[in-house]
């Protein structure tokens, strides 16, 4: 499954972990000890988020491709 959603990765001092969030999928986030682990984990969570939404008959947002202006 290929995902085309924006993923925001950042370091959390509070959690002492990297956090990967998918703004277009509410509540979709994962963490990891490394940048790569957080990204790997969020891919799993994205798949589960989409599968759960389908099972519950909920709509799945279309990826916006890019949330930030290219001029930034």
PQR file of N, CA, C, O and H, with PARSE charges and radii, in Angstrom:
ATOM      1  N   UNK A   1       0.847  -1.176   0.000 -0.4000 1.5000
ATOM      2  CA  UNK A   1       0.000   0.000   0.000 -0.0000 2.0000
ATOM      3  C   UNK A   1       0.892   1.239   0.000  0.5500 1.7000
ATOM      4  O   UNK A   1       1.771   1.374   0.852 -0.5500 1.4000
ATOM      5  N   UNK A   2       0.671   2.127  -0.938 -0.4000 1.5000
ATOM      6  CA  UNK A   2       1.443   3.369  -1.019 -0.0000 2.0000
ATOM      7  C   UNK A   2       0.617   4.497  -0.414  0.5500 1.7000
ATOM      8  O   UNK A   2      -0.551   4.692  -0.750 -0.5500 1.4000
ATOM      9  H   UNK A   2      -0.043   2.018  -1.630  0.4000 1.0000
ATOM     10  N   UNK A   3       1.260   5.233   0.489 -0.4000 1.5000
ATOM     11  CA  UNK A   3       0.584   6.353   1.144 -0.0000 2.0000
ATOM     12  C   UNK A   3       1.086   7.660   0.561  0.5500 1.7000
ATOM     13  O   UNK A   3       2.277   7.807   0.285 -0.5500 1.4000
ATOM     14  H   UNK A   3       2.208   5.075   0.762  0.4000 1.0000
ATOM     15  N   UNK A   4       0.191   8.597   0.375 -0.4000 1.5000
ATOM     16  CA  UNK A   4       0.555   9.892  -0.181 -0.0000 2.0000
ATOM     17  C   UNK A   4       0.186  11.021   0.782  0.5500 1.7000
ATOM     18  O   UNK A   4      -0.039  12.157   0.362 -0.5500 1.4000
ATOM     19  H   UNK A   4      -0.776   8.478   0.599  0.4000 1.0000
ATOM     20  N   UNK A   5       0.127  10.704   2.048 -0.4000 1.5000
ATOM     21  CA  UNK A   5      -0.209  11.701   3.059 -0.0000 2.0000
ATOM     22  C   UNK A   5       1.055  12.355   3.608  0.5500 1.7000
ATOM     23  O   UNK A   5       2.115  11.733   3.673 -0.5500 1.4000
ATOM     24  H   UNK A   5       0.310   9.782   2.389  0.4000 1.0000
ATOM     25  N   UNK A   6       0.924  13.607   3.999 -0.4000 1.5000
ATOM     26  CA  UNK A   6       2.037  14.300   4.635 -0.0000 2.0000
ATOM     27  C   UNK A   6       2.299  13.675   6.005  0.5500 1.7000
ATOM     28  O   UNK A   6       1.367  13.364   6.746 -0.5500 1.4000
ATOM     29  H   UNK A   6       0.062  14.112   3.947  0.4000 1.0000
ATOM     30  N   UNK A   7       3.566  13.499   6.326 -0.4000 1.5000
ATOM     31  CA  UNK A   7       3.977  12.993   7.636 -0.0000 2.0000
ATOM     32  C   UNK A   7       4.888  14.032   8.263  0.5500 1.7000
ATOM     33  O   UNK A   7       5.855  14.476   7.642 -0.5500 1.4000
ATOM     34  H   UNK A   7       4.323  13.752   5.724  0.4000 1.0000
ATOM     35  N   UNK A   8       4.585  14.415   9.475 -0.4000 1.5000
ATOM     36  CA  UNK A   8       5.413  15.363  10.209 -0.0000 2.0000
ATOM     37  C   UNK A   8       6.189  14.577  11.257  0.5500 1.7000
ATOM     38  O   UNK A   8       5.601  13.879  12.082 -0.5500 1.4000
ATOM     39  H   UNK A   8       3.800  14.055   9.979  0.4000 1.0000
ATOM     40  N   UNK A   9       7.517  14.697  11.218 -0.4000 1.5000
ATOM     41  CA  UNK A   9       8.387  14.011  12.169 -0.0000 2.0000
ATOM     42  C   UNK A   9       9.073  15.038  13.055  0.5500 1.7000
ATOM     43  O   UNK A   9       9.603  16.036  12.567 -0.5500 1.4000
ATOM     44  H   UNK A   9       7.995  15.265  10.547  0.4000 1.0000
ATOM     45  N   UNK A  10       9.060  14.787  14.357 -0.4000 1.5000
ATOM     46  CA  UNK A  10       9.738  15.706  15.275 -0.0000 2.0000
ATOM     47  C   UNK A  10      10.201  14.961  16.515  0.5500 1.7000
ATOM     48  O   UNK A  10       9.701  13.879  16.823 -0.5500 1.4000
ATOM     49  H   UNK A  10       8.630  13.976  14.753  0.4000 1.0000
ATOM     50  N   UNK A  11      11.148  15.538  17.216 -0.4000 1.5000
ATOM     51  CA  UNK A  11      11.661  14.982  18.458 -0.0000 2.0000
ATOM     52  C   UNK A  11      10.812  15.493  19.611  0.5500 1.7000
ATOM     53  O   UNK A  11      10.512  16.685  19.679 -0.5500 1.4000
ATOM     54  H   UNK A  11      11.554  16.416  16.965  0.4000 1.0000
ATOM     55  N   UNK A  12      10.425  14.608  20.511 -0.4000 1.5000
ATOM     56  CA  UNK A  12       9.673  14.981  21.708 -0.0000 2.0000
ATOM     57  C   UNK A  12      10.565  14.794  22.933  0.5500 1.7000
ATOM     58  O   UNK A  12      10.908  13.671  23.300 -0.5500 1.4000
ATOM     59  H   UNK A  12      10.669  13.640  20.455  0.4000 1.0000
ATOM     60  N   UNK A  13      10.932  15.907  23.557 -0.4000 1.5000
ATOM     61  CA  UNK A  13      11.716  15.837  24.795 -0.0000 2.0000
ATOM     62  C   UNK A  13      10.923  15.106  25.876  0.5500 1.7000
ATOM     63  O   UNK A  13      11.467  14.305  26.635 -0.5500 1.4000
ATOM     64  H   UNK A  13      10.653  16.820  23.259  0.4000 1.0000
ATOM     65  N   UNK A  14       9.636  15.400  25.926 -0.4000 1.5000
ATOM     66  CA  UNK A  14       8.767  14.801  26.951 -0.0000 2.0000
ATOM     67  C   UNK A  14       8.747  13.283  26.849  0.5500 1.7000
ATOM     68  O   UNK A  14       8.831  12.586  27.860 -0.5500 1.4000
ATOM     69  H   UNK A  14       9.194  16.051  25.309  0.4000 1.0000
ATOM     70  N   UNK A  15       8.635  12.773  25.627 -0.4000 1.5000
ATOM     71  CA  UNK A  15       8.560  11.324  25.409 -0.0000 2.0000
ATOM     72  C   UNK A  15       9.927  10.679  25.179  0.5500 1.7000
ATOM     73  O   UNK A  15      10.067   9.457  25.213 -0.5500 1.4000
ATOM     74  H   UNK A  15       8.566  13.340  24.806  0.4000 1.0000
ATOM     75  N   UNK A  16      10.931  11.528  24.946 -0.4000 1.5000
ATOM     76  CA  UNK A  16      12.272  11.042  24.609 -0.0000 2.0000
ATOM     77  C   UNK A  16      12.206  10.073  23.423  0.5500 1.7000
ATOM     78  O   UNK A  16      12.784   8.987  23.440 -0.5500 1.4000
ATOM     79  H   UNK A  16      10.818  12.521  24.919  0.4000 1.0000
ATOM     80  N   UNK A  17      11.478  10.514  22.399 -0.4000 1.5000
ATOM     81  CA  UNK A  17      11.281   9.700  21.200 -0.0000 2.0000
ATOM     82  C   UNK A  17      10.968  10.610  20.022  0.5500 1.7000
ATOM     83  O   UNK A  17      10.552  11.755  20.196 -0.5500 1.4000
ATOM     84  H   UNK A  17      11.008  11.397  22.385  0.4000 1.0000
ATOM     85  N   UNK A  18      11.175  10.079  18.819 -0.4000 1.5000
ATOM     86  CA  UNK A  18      10.728  10.763  17.614 -0.0000 2.0000
ATOM     87  C   UNK A  18       9.244  10.465  17.444  0.5500 1.7000
ATOM     88  O   UNK A  18       8.801   9.338  17.663 -0.5500 1.4000
ATOM     89  H   UNK A  18      11.513   9.149  18.678  0.4000 1.0000
ATOM     90  N   UNK A  19       8.480  11.479  17.052 -0.4000 1.5000
ATOM     91  CA  UNK A  19       7.042  11.343  16.839 -0.0000 2.0000
ATOM     92  C   UNK A  19       6.759  11.596  15.363  0.5500 1.7000
ATOM     93  O   UNK A  19       7.244  12.568  14.784 -0.5500 1.4000
ATOM     94  H   UNK A  19       8.840  12.395  16.874  0.4000 1.0000
ATOM     95  N   UNK A  20       5.974  10.713  14.766 -0.4000 1.5000
ATOM     96  CA  UNK A  20       5.531  10.861  13.381 -0.0000 2.0000
ATOM     97  C   UNK A  20       4.013  11.031  13.405  0.5500 1.7000
ATOM     98  O   UNK A  20       3.289  10.169  13.903 -0.5500 1.4000
ATOM     99  H   UNK A  20       5.581   9.923  15.237  0.4000 1.0000
ATOM    100  N   UNK A  21       3.543  12.155  12.860 -0.4000 1.5000
ATOM    101  CA  UNK A  21       2.103  12.450  12.855 -0.0000 2.0000
ATOM    102  C   UNK A  21       1.617  12.608  11.416  0.5500 1.7000
ATOM    103  O   UNK A  21       2.352  13.074  10.545 -0.5500 1.4000
ATOM    104  H   UNK A  21       4.131  12.855  12.456  0.4000 1.0000
ATOM    105  N   UNK A  22       0.366  12.212  11.184 -0.4000 1.5000
ATOM    106  CA  UNK A  22      -0.265  12.342   9.868 -0.0000 2.0000
ATOM    107  C   UNK A  22      -1.467  13.276  10.055  0.5500 1.7000
ATOM    108  O   UNK A  22      -2.551  12.823  10.424 -0.5500 1.4000
ATOM    109  H   UNK A  22      -0.231  11.833  11.891  0.4000 1.0000
ATOM    110  N   UNK A  23      -1.278  14.585   9.799 -0.4000 1.5000
ATOM    111  CA  UNK A  23      -2.344  15.559  10.084 -0.0000 2.0000
ATOM    112  C   UNK A  23      -3.666  15.283   9.385  0.5500 1.7000
ATOM    113  O   UNK A  23      -4.724  15.610   9.922 -0.5500 1.4000
ATOM    114  H   UNK A  23      -0.397  14.952   9.499  0.4000 1.0000
ATOM    115  N   UNK A  24      -3.627  14.689   8.199 -0.4000 1.5000
ATOM    116  CA  UNK A  24      -4.862  14.456   7.444 -0.0000 2.0000
ATOM    117  C   UNK A  24      -5.678  13.270   7.955  0.5500 1.7000
ATOM    118  O   UNK A  24      -6.842  13.109   7.587 -0.5500 1.4000
ATOM    119  H   UNK A  24      -2.768  14.424   7.762  0.4000 1.0000
ATOM    120  N   UNK A  25      -5.060  12.431   8.813 -0.4000 1.5000
ATOM    121  CA  UNK A  25      -5.760  11.292   9.409 -0.0000 2.0000
ATOM    122  C   UNK A  25      -5.815  11.538  10.919  0.5500 1.7000
ATOM    123  O   UNK A  25      -4.866  11.204  11.628 -0.5500 1.4000
ATOM    124  H   UNK A  25      -4.115  12.562   9.112  0.4000 1.0000
ATOM    125  N   UNK A  26      -6.901  12.109  11.416 -0.4000 1.5000
ATOM    126  CA  UNK A  26      -6.988  12.494  12.830 -0.0000 2.0000
ATOM    127  C   UNK A  26      -6.604  11.371  13.799  0.5500 1.7000
ATOM    128  O   UNK A  26      -7.125  10.258  13.733 -0.5500 1.4000
ATOM    129  H   UNK A  26      -7.672  12.380  10.840  0.4000 1.0000
ATOM    130  N   UNK A  27      -5.675  11.704  14.696 -0.4000 1.5000
ATOM    131  CA  UNK A  27      -5.247  10.745  15.712 -0.0000 2.0000
ATOM    132  C   UNK A  27      -4.198   9.762  15.233  0.5500 1.7000
ATOM    133  O   UNK A  27      -3.766   8.900  15.998 -0.5500 1.4000
ATOM    134  H   UNK A  27      -5.251  12.608  14.749  0.4000 1.0000
ATOM    135  N   UNK A  28      -3.781   9.875  13.987 -0.4000 1.5000
ATOM    136  CA  UNK A  28      -2.818   8.935  13.419 -0.0000 2.0000
ATOM    137  C   UNK A  28      -1.406   9.423  13.725  0.5500 1.7000
ATOM    138  O   UNK A  28      -0.939  10.407  13.152 -0.5500 1.4000
ATOM    139  H   UNK A  28      -4.132  10.575  13.366  0.4000 1.0000
ATOM    140  N   UNK A  29      -0.732   8.720  14.639 -0.4000 1.5000
ATOM    141  CA  UNK A  29       0.626   9.078  15.041 -0.0000 2.0000
ATOM    142  C   UNK A  29       1.315   7.845  15.594  0.5500 1.7000
ATOM    143  O   UNK A  29       0.671   6.896  16.041 -0.5500 1.4000
ATOM    144  H   UNK A  29      -1.112   7.921  15.105  0.4000 1.0000
ATOM    145  N   UNK A  30       2.642   7.880  15.554 -0.4000 1.5000
ATOM    146  CA  UNK A  30       3.448   6.786  16.101 -0.0000 2.0000
ATOM    147  C   UNK A  30       4.761   7.374  16.590  0.5500 1.7000
ATOM    148  O   UNK A  30       5.112   8.509  16.266 -0.5500 1.4000
ATOM    149  H   UNK A  30       3.166   8.650  15.192  0.4000 1.0000
ATOM    150  N   UNK A  31       5.479   6.581  17.374 -0.4000 1.5000
ATOM    151  CA  UNK A  31       6.771   7.054  17.862 -0.0000 2.0000
ATOM    152  C   UNK A  31       7.838   6.011  17.571  0.5500 1.7000
ATOM    153  O   UNK A  31       7.550   4.909  17.104 -0.5500 1.4000
ATOM    154  H   UNK A  31       5.194   5.660  17.637  0.4000 1.0000
ATOM    155  N   UNK A  32       9.077   6.389  17.858 -0.4000 1.5000
ATOM    156  CA  UNK A  32      10.188   5.472  17.674 -0.0000 2.0000
ATOM    157  C   UNK A  32      11.447   6.042  18.294  0.5500 1.7000
ATOM    158  O   UNK A  32      11.563   7.247  18.517 -0.5500 1.4000
ATOM    159  H   UNK A  32       9.311   7.285  18.237  0.4000 1.0000
ATOM    160  N   UNK A  33      12.386   5.154  18.568 -0.4000 1.5000
ATOM    161  CA  UNK A  33      13.655   5.593  19.148 -0.0000 2.0000
ATOM    162  C   UNK A  33      14.497   6.360  18.134  0.5500 1.7000
ATOM    163  O   UNK A  33      15.319   7.196  18.507 -0.5500 1.4000
ATOM    164  H   UNK A  33      12.292   4.176  18.387  0.4000 1.0000
ATOM    165  N   UNK A  34      14.287   6.070  16.848 -0.4000 1.5000
ATOM    166  CA  UNK A  34      15.006   6.772  15.787 -0.0000 2.0000
ATOM    167  C   UNK A  34      13.986   7.361  14.814  0.5500 1.7000
ATOM    168  O   UNK A  34      12.813   6.988  14.804 -0.5500 1.4000
ATOM    169  H   UNK A  34      13.619   5.391  16.545  0.4000 1.0000
ATOM    170  N   UNK A  35      14.475   8.291  14.003 -0.4000 1.5000
ATOM    171  CA  UNK A  35      13.670   8.902  12.952 -0.0000 2.0000
ATOM    172  C   UNK A  35      13.082   7.808  12.055  0.5500 1.7000
ATOM    173  O   UNK A  35      11.890   7.815  11.750 -0.5500 1.4000
ATOM    174  H   UNK A  35      15.427   8.594  14.011  0.4000 1.0000
ATOM    175  N   UNK A  36      13.935   6.870  11.639 -0.4000 1.5000
ATOM    176  CA  UNK A  36      13.514   5.801  10.743 -0.0000 2.0000
ATOM    177  C   UNK A  36      12.475   4.882  11.390  0.5500 1.7000
ATOM    178  O   UNK A  36      11.528   4.447  10.735 -0.5500 1.4000
ATOM    179  H   UNK A  36      14.904   6.864  11.887  0.4000 1.0000
ATOM    180  N   UNK A  37      12.661   4.591  12.683 -0.4000 1.5000
ATOM    181  CA  UNK A  37      11.707   3.723  13.382 -0.0000 2.0000
ATOM    182  C   UNK A  37      10.345   4.392  13.495  0.5500 1.7000
ATOM    183  O   UNK A  37       9.317   3.736  13.325 -0.5500 1.4000
ATOM    184  H   UNK A  37      13.430   4.945  13.215  0.4000 1.0000
ATOM    185  N   UNK A  38      10.327   5.684  13.779 -0.4000 1.5000
ATOM    186  CA  UNK A  38       9.051   6.411  13.869 -0.0000 2.0000
ATOM    187  C   UNK A  38       8.338   6.384  12.520  0.5500 1.7000
ATOM    188  O   UNK A  38       7.123   6.194  12.462 -0.5500 1.4000
ATOM    189  H   UNK A  38      11.161   6.217  13.917  0.4000 1.0000
ATOM    190  N   UNK A  39       9.086   6.573  11.445 -0.4000 1.5000
ATOM    191  CA  UNK A  39       8.496   6.551  10.107 -0.0000 2.0000
ATOM    192  C   UNK A  39       7.959   5.159   9.778  0.5500 1.7000
ATOM    193  O   UNK A  39       6.861   5.029   9.238 -0.5500 1.4000
ATOM    194  H   UNK A  39      10.073   6.728  11.492  0.4000 1.0000
ATOM    195  N   UNK A  40       8.718   4.138  10.095 -0.4000 1.5000
ATOM    196  CA  UNK A  40       8.276   2.751   9.870 -0.0000 2.0000
ATOM    197  C   UNK A  40       6.988   2.455  10.658  0.5500 1.7000
ATOM    198  O   UNK A  40       6.049   1.857  10.133 -0.5500 1.4000
ATOM    199  H   UNK A  40       9.611   4.245  10.534  0.4000 1.0000
ATOM    200  N   UNK A  41       6.965   2.883  11.920 -0.4000 1.5000
ATOM    201  CA  UNK A  41       5.805   2.631  12.774 -0.0000 2.0000
ATOM    202  C   UNK A  41       4.570   3.380  12.293  0.5500 1.7000
ATOM    203  O   UNK A  41       3.461   2.849  12.350 -0.5500 1.4000
ATOM    204  H   UNK A  41       7.728   3.369  12.347  0.4000 1.0000
ATOM    205  N   UNK A  42       4.752   4.613  11.818 -0.4000 1.5000
ATOM    206  CA  UNK A  42       3.580   5.369  11.384 -0.0000 2.0000
ATOM    207  C   UNK A  42       2.995   4.778  10.101  0.5500 1.7000
ATOM    208  O   UNK A  42       1.794   4.913   9.865 -0.5500 1.4000
ATOM    209  H   UNK A  42       5.653   5.045  11.771  0.4000 1.0000
ATOM    210  N   UNK A  43       3.795   4.136   9.280 -0.4000 1.5000
ATOM    211  CA  UNK A  43       3.263   3.469   8.088 -0.0000 2.0000
ATOM    212  C   UNK A  43       2.307   2.345   8.499  0.5500 1.7000
ATOM    213  O   UNK A  43       1.269   2.148   7.866 -0.5500 1.4000
ATOM    214  H   UNK A  43       4.770   4.026   9.471  0.4000 1.0000
ATOM    215  N   UNK A  44       2.651   1.625   9.536 -0.4000 1.5000
ATOM    216  CA  UNK A  44       1.780   0.557  10.053 -0.0000 2.0000
ATOM    217  C   UNK A  44       0.481   1.155  10.583  0.5500 1.7000
ATOM    218  O   UNK A  44      -0.606   0.646  10.308 -0.5500 1.4000
ATOM    219  H   UNK A  44       3.494   1.786  10.050  0.4000 1.0000
ATOM    220  N   UNK A  45       0.604   2.240  11.344 -0.4000 1.5000
ATOM    221  CA  UNK A  45      -0.576   2.888  11.934 -0.0000 2.0000
ATOM    222  C   UNK A  45      -1.471   3.484  10.845  0.5500 1.7000
ATOM    223  O   UNK A  45      -2.695   3.435  10.958 -0.5500 1.4000
ATOM    224  H   UNK A  45       1.486   2.654  11.567  0.4000 1.0000
ATOM    225  N   UNK A  46      -0.875   4.040   9.804 -0.4000 1.5000
ATOM    226  CA  UNK A  46      -1.674   4.578   8.697 -0.0000 2.0000
ATOM    227  C   UNK A  46      -2.510   3.470   8.050  0.5500 1.7000
ATOM    228  O   UNK A  46      -3.697   3.655   7.777 -0.5500 1.4000
ATOM    229  H   UNK A  46       0.120   4.080   9.712  0.4000 1.0000
ATOM    230  N   UNK A  47      -1.880   2.323   7.809 -0.4000 1.5000
ATOM    231  CA  UNK A  47      -2.597   1.188   7.213 -0.0000 2.0000
ATOM    232  C   UNK A  47      -3.760   0.770   8.117  0.5500 1.7000
ATOM    233  O   UNK A  47      -4.875   0.550   7.644 -0.5500 1.4000
ATOM    234  H   UNK A  47      -0.916   2.173   8.030  0.4000 1.0000
ATOM    235  N   UNK A  48      -3.488   0.664   9.416 -0.4000 1.5000
ATOM    236  CA  UNK A  48      -4.534   0.276  10.359 -0.0000 2.0000
ATOM    237  C   UNK A  48      -5.636   1.331  10.438  0.5500 1.7000
ATOM    238  O   UNK A  48      -6.815   0.991  10.535 -0.5500 1.4000
ATOM    239  H   UNK A  48      -2.582   0.843   9.799  0.4000 1.0000
ATOM    240  N   UNK A  49      -5.257   2.609  10.396 -0.4000 1.5000
ATOM    241  CA  UNK A  49      -6.242   3.705  10.444 -0.0000 2.0000
ATOM    242  C   UNK A  49      -7.195   3.575   9.261  0.5500 1.7000
ATOM    243  O   UNK A  49      -8.412   3.648   9.429 -0.5500 1.4000
ATOM    244  H   UNK A  49      -4.299   2.886  10.317  0.4000 1.0000
ATOM    245  N   UNK A  50      -6.639   3.381   8.064 -0.4000 1.5000
ATOM    246  CA  UNK A  50      -7.448   3.291   6.849 -0.0000 2.0000
ATOM    247  C   UNK A  50      -8.317   2.029   6.859  0.5500 1.7000
ATOM    248  O   UNK A  50      -9.490   2.088   6.491 -0.5500 1.4000
ATOM    249  H   UNK A  50      -5.650   3.322   7.928  0.4000 1.0000
ATOM    250  N   UNK A  51      -7.757   0.899   7.273 -0.4000 1.5000
ATOM    251  CA  UNK A  51      -8.538  -0.341   7.351 -0.0000 2.0000
ATOM    252  C   UNK A  51      -9.688  -0.211   8.342  0.5500 1.7000
ATOM    253  O   UNK A  51     -10.797  -0.670   8.070 -0.5500 1.4000
ATOM    254  H   UNK A  51      -6.804   0.852   7.571  0.4000 1.0000
ATOM    255  N   UNK A  52      -9.432   0.403   9.476 -0.4000 1.5000
ATOM    256  CA  UNK A  52     -10.481   0.594  10.494 -0.0000 2.0000
ATOM    257  C   UNK A  52     -11.570   1.512   9.976  0.5500 1.7000
ATOM    258  O   UNK A  52     -12.755   1.243  10.173 -0.5500 1.4000
ATOM    259  H   UNK A  52      -8.531   0.775   9.697  0.4000 1.0000
ATOM    260  N   UNK A  53     -11.181   2.599   9.311 -0.4000 1.5000
ATOM    261  CA  UNK A  53     -12.169   3.520   8.751 -0.0000 2.0000
ATOM    262  C   UNK A  53     -13.055   2.797   7.738  0.5500 1.7000
ATOM    263  O   UNK A  53     -14.272   2.979   7.735 -0.5500 1.4000
ATOM    264  H   UNK A  53     -10.219   2.818   9.151  0.4000 1.0000
ATOM    265  N   UNK A  54     -12.448   1.977   6.879 -0.4000 1.5000
ATOM    266  CA  UNK A  54     -13.230   1.207   5.899 -0.0000 2.0000
ATOM    267  C   UNK A  54     -14.187   0.252   6.601  0.5500 1.7000
ATOM    268  O   UNK A  54     -15.356   0.158   6.227 -0.5500 1.4000
ATOM    269  H   UNK A  54     -11.459   1.829   6.881  0.4000 1.0000
ATOM    270  N   UNK A  55     -13.695  -0.459   7.619 -0.4000 1.5000
ATOM    271  CA  UNK A  55     -14.533  -1.414   8.359 -0.0000 2.0000
ATOM    272  C   UNK A  55     -15.725  -0.734   9.025  0.5500 1.7000
ATOM    273  O   UNK A  55     -16.798  -1.325   9.141 -0.5500 1.4000
ATOM    274  H   UNK A  55     -12.745  -0.383   7.923  0.4000 1.0000
ATOM    275  N   UNK A  56     -15.532   0.504   9.460 -0.4000 1.5000
ATOM    276  CA  UNK A  56     -16.595   1.248  10.146 -0.0000 2.0000
ATOM    277  C   UNK A  56     -17.458   2.059   9.184  0.5500 1.7000
ATOM    278  O   UNK A  56     -18.401   2.728   9.606 -0.5500 1.4000
ATOM    279  H   UNK A  56     -14.659   0.983   9.366  0.4000 1.0000
ATOM    280  N   UNK A  57     -17.136   1.999   7.897 -0.4000 1.5000
ATOM    281  CA  UNK A  57     -17.915   2.731   6.895 -0.0000 2.0000
ATOM    282  C   UNK A  57     -17.660   4.229   6.918  0.5500 1.7000
ATOM    283  O   UNK A  57     -18.493   5.006   6.452 -0.5500 1.4000
ATOM    284  H   UNK A  57     -16.370   1.455   7.555  0.4000 1.0000
ATOM    285  N   UNK A  58     -16.527   4.639   7.452 -0.4000 1.5000
ATOM    286  CA  UNK A  58     -16.189   6.068   7.516 -0.0000 2.0000
ATOM    287  C   UNK A  58     -15.435   6.481   6.266  0.5500 1.7000
ATOM    288  O   UNK A  58     -14.799   5.667   5.597 -0.5500 1.4000
ATOM    289  H   UNK A  58     -15.850   4.007   7.830  0.4000 1.0000
ATOM    290  N   UNK A  59     -15.525   7.767   5.973 -0.4000 1.5000
ATOM    291  CA  UNK A  59     -14.816   8.266   4.794 -0.0000 2.0000
ATOM    292  C   UNK A  59     -13.316   8.371   5.084  0.5500 1.7000
ATOM    293  O   UNK A  59     -12.893   8.593   6.218 -0.5500 1.4000
ATOM    294  H   UNK A  59     -16.042   8.428   6.516  0.4000 1.0000
ATOM    295  N   UNK A  60     -12.545   8.206   4.034 -0.4000 1.5000
ATOM    296  CA  UNK A  60     -11.092   8.297   4.130 -0.0000 2.0000
ATOM    297  C   UNK A  60     -10.675   9.557   3.369  0.5500 1.7000
ATOM    298  O   UNK A  60     -10.936   9.677   2.172 -0.5500 1.4000
ATOM    299  H   UNK A  60     -12.889   8.026   3.113  0.4000 1.0000
ATOM    300  N   UNK A  61     -10.031  10.489   4.061 -0.4000 1.5000
ATOM    301  CA  UNK A  61      -9.642  11.739   3.396 -0.0000 2.0000
ATOM    302  C   UNK A  61      -8.713  11.496   2.208  0.5500 1.7000
ATOM    303  O   UNK A  61      -7.845  10.624   2.251 -0.5500 1.4000
ATOM    304  H   UNK A  61      -9.818  10.392   5.033  0.4000 1.0000
ATOM    305  N   UNK A  62      -8.908  12.273   1.154 -0.4000 1.5000
ATOM    306  CA  UNK A  62      -7.994  12.232   0.018 -0.0000 2.0000
ATOM    307  C   UNK A  62      -6.720  12.957   0.412  0.5500 1.7000
ATOM    308  O   UNK A  62      -6.793  14.010   1.046 -0.5500 1.4000
ATOM    309  H   UNK A  62      -9.613  12.981   1.118  0.4000 1.0000
ATOM    310  N   UNK A  63      -5.564  12.436   0.062 -0.4000 1.5000
ATOM    311  CA  UNK A  63      -4.318  13.132   0.377 -0.0000 2.0000
ATOM    312  C   UNK A  63      -4.270  14.494  -0.314  0.5500 1.7000
ATOM    313  O   UNK A  63      -4.623  14.617  -1.486 -0.5500 1.4000
ATOM    314  H   UNK A  63      -5.505  11.581  -0.453  0.4000 1.0000
ATOM    315  N   UNK A  64      -3.837  15.497   0.412 -0.4000 1.5000
ATOM    316  CA  UNK A  64      -3.737  16.836  -0.161 -0.0000 2.0000
ATOM    317  C   UNK A  64      -2.400  17.033  -0.862  0.5500 1.7000
ATOM    318  O   UNK A  64      -2.184  18.061  -1.502 -0.5500 1.4000
ATOM    319  H   UNK A  64      -3.550  15.397   1.364  0.4000 1.0000
ATOM    320  N   UNK A  65      -1.518  16.075  -0.750 -0.4000 1.5000
ATOM    321  CA  UNK A  65      -0.198  16.078  -1.371 -0.0000 2.0000
ATOM    322  C   UNK A  65       0.780  17.016  -0.684  0.5500 1.7000
ATOM    323  O   UNK A  65       1.881  16.590  -0.335 -0.5500 1.4000
ATOM    324  H   UNK A  65      -1.694  15.240  -0.230  0.4000 1.0000
ATOM    325  N   UNK A  66       0.428  18.252  -0.480 -0.4000 1.5000
ATOM    326  CA  UNK A  66       1.353  19.193   0.129 -0.0000 2.0000
ATOM    327  C   UNK A  66       0.547  20.218   0.899  0.5500 1.7000
ATOM    328  O   UNK A  66      -0.295  20.913   0.331 -0.5500 1.4000
ATOM    329  H   UNK A  66      -0.466  18.599  -0.763  0.4000 1.0000
ATOM    330  N   UNK A  67       0.807  20.312   2.194 -0.4000 1.5000
ATOM    331  CA  UNK A  67       0.058  21.252   3.016 -0.0000 2.0000
ATOM    332  C   UNK A  67       0.734  22.615   3.092  0.5500 1.7000
ATOM    333  O   UNK A  67       0.067  23.625   3.314 -0.5500 1.4000
ATOM    334  H   UNK A  67       1.491  19.747   2.655  0.4000 1.0000
ATOM    335  N   UNK A  68       2.053  22.652   2.908 -0.4000 1.5000
ATOM    336  CA  UNK A  68       2.780  23.908   3.006 -0.0000 2.0000
ATOM    337  C   UNK A  68       2.963  24.532   1.630  0.5500 1.7000
ATOM    338  O   UNK A  68       2.974  23.831   0.618 -0.5500 1.4000
ATOM    339  H   UNK A  68       2.595  21.831   2.727  0.4000 1.0000
ATOM    340  N   UNK A  69       3.104  25.836   1.599 -0.4000 1.5000
ATOM    341  CA  UNK A  69       3.341  26.550   0.360 -0.0000 2.0000
ATOM    342  C   UNK A  69       4.744  26.216  -0.166  0.5500 1.7000
ATOM    343  O   UNK A  69       5.684  26.136   0.624 -0.5500 1.4000
ATOM    344  H   UNK A  69       3.095  26.405   2.421  0.4000 1.0000
ATOM    345  N   UNK A  70       4.904  26.023  -1.466 -0.4000 1.5000
ATOM    346  CA  UNK A  70       6.224  25.718  -2.002 -0.0000 2.0000
ATOM    347  C   UNK A  70       7.194  26.906  -1.900  0.5500 1.7000
ATOM    348  O   UNK A  70       8.394  26.740  -2.117 -0.5500 1.4000
ATOM    349  H   UNK A  70       4.140  26.088  -2.108  0.4000 1.0000
ATOM    350  N   UNK A  71       6.695  28.075  -1.579 -0.4000 1.5000
ATOM    351  CA  UNK A  71       7.542  29.261  -1.461 -0.0000 2.0000
ATOM    352  C   UNK A  71       8.167  29.435  -0.096  0.5500 1.7000
ATOM    353  O   UNK A  71       8.917  30.384   0.133 -0.5500 1.4000
ATOM    354  H   UNK A  71       5.720  28.211  -1.403  0.4000 1.0000
ATOM    355  N   UNK A  72       7.860  28.513   0.822 -0.4000 1.5000
ATOM    356  CA  UNK A  72       8.395  28.657   2.182 -0.0000 2.0000
ATOM    357  C   UNK A  72       9.781  28.102   2.245  0.5500 1.7000
ATOM    358  O   UNK A  72      10.408  28.126   3.304 -0.5500 1.4000
ATOM    359  H   UNK A  72       7.251  27.743   0.636  0.4000 1.0000
TER
END
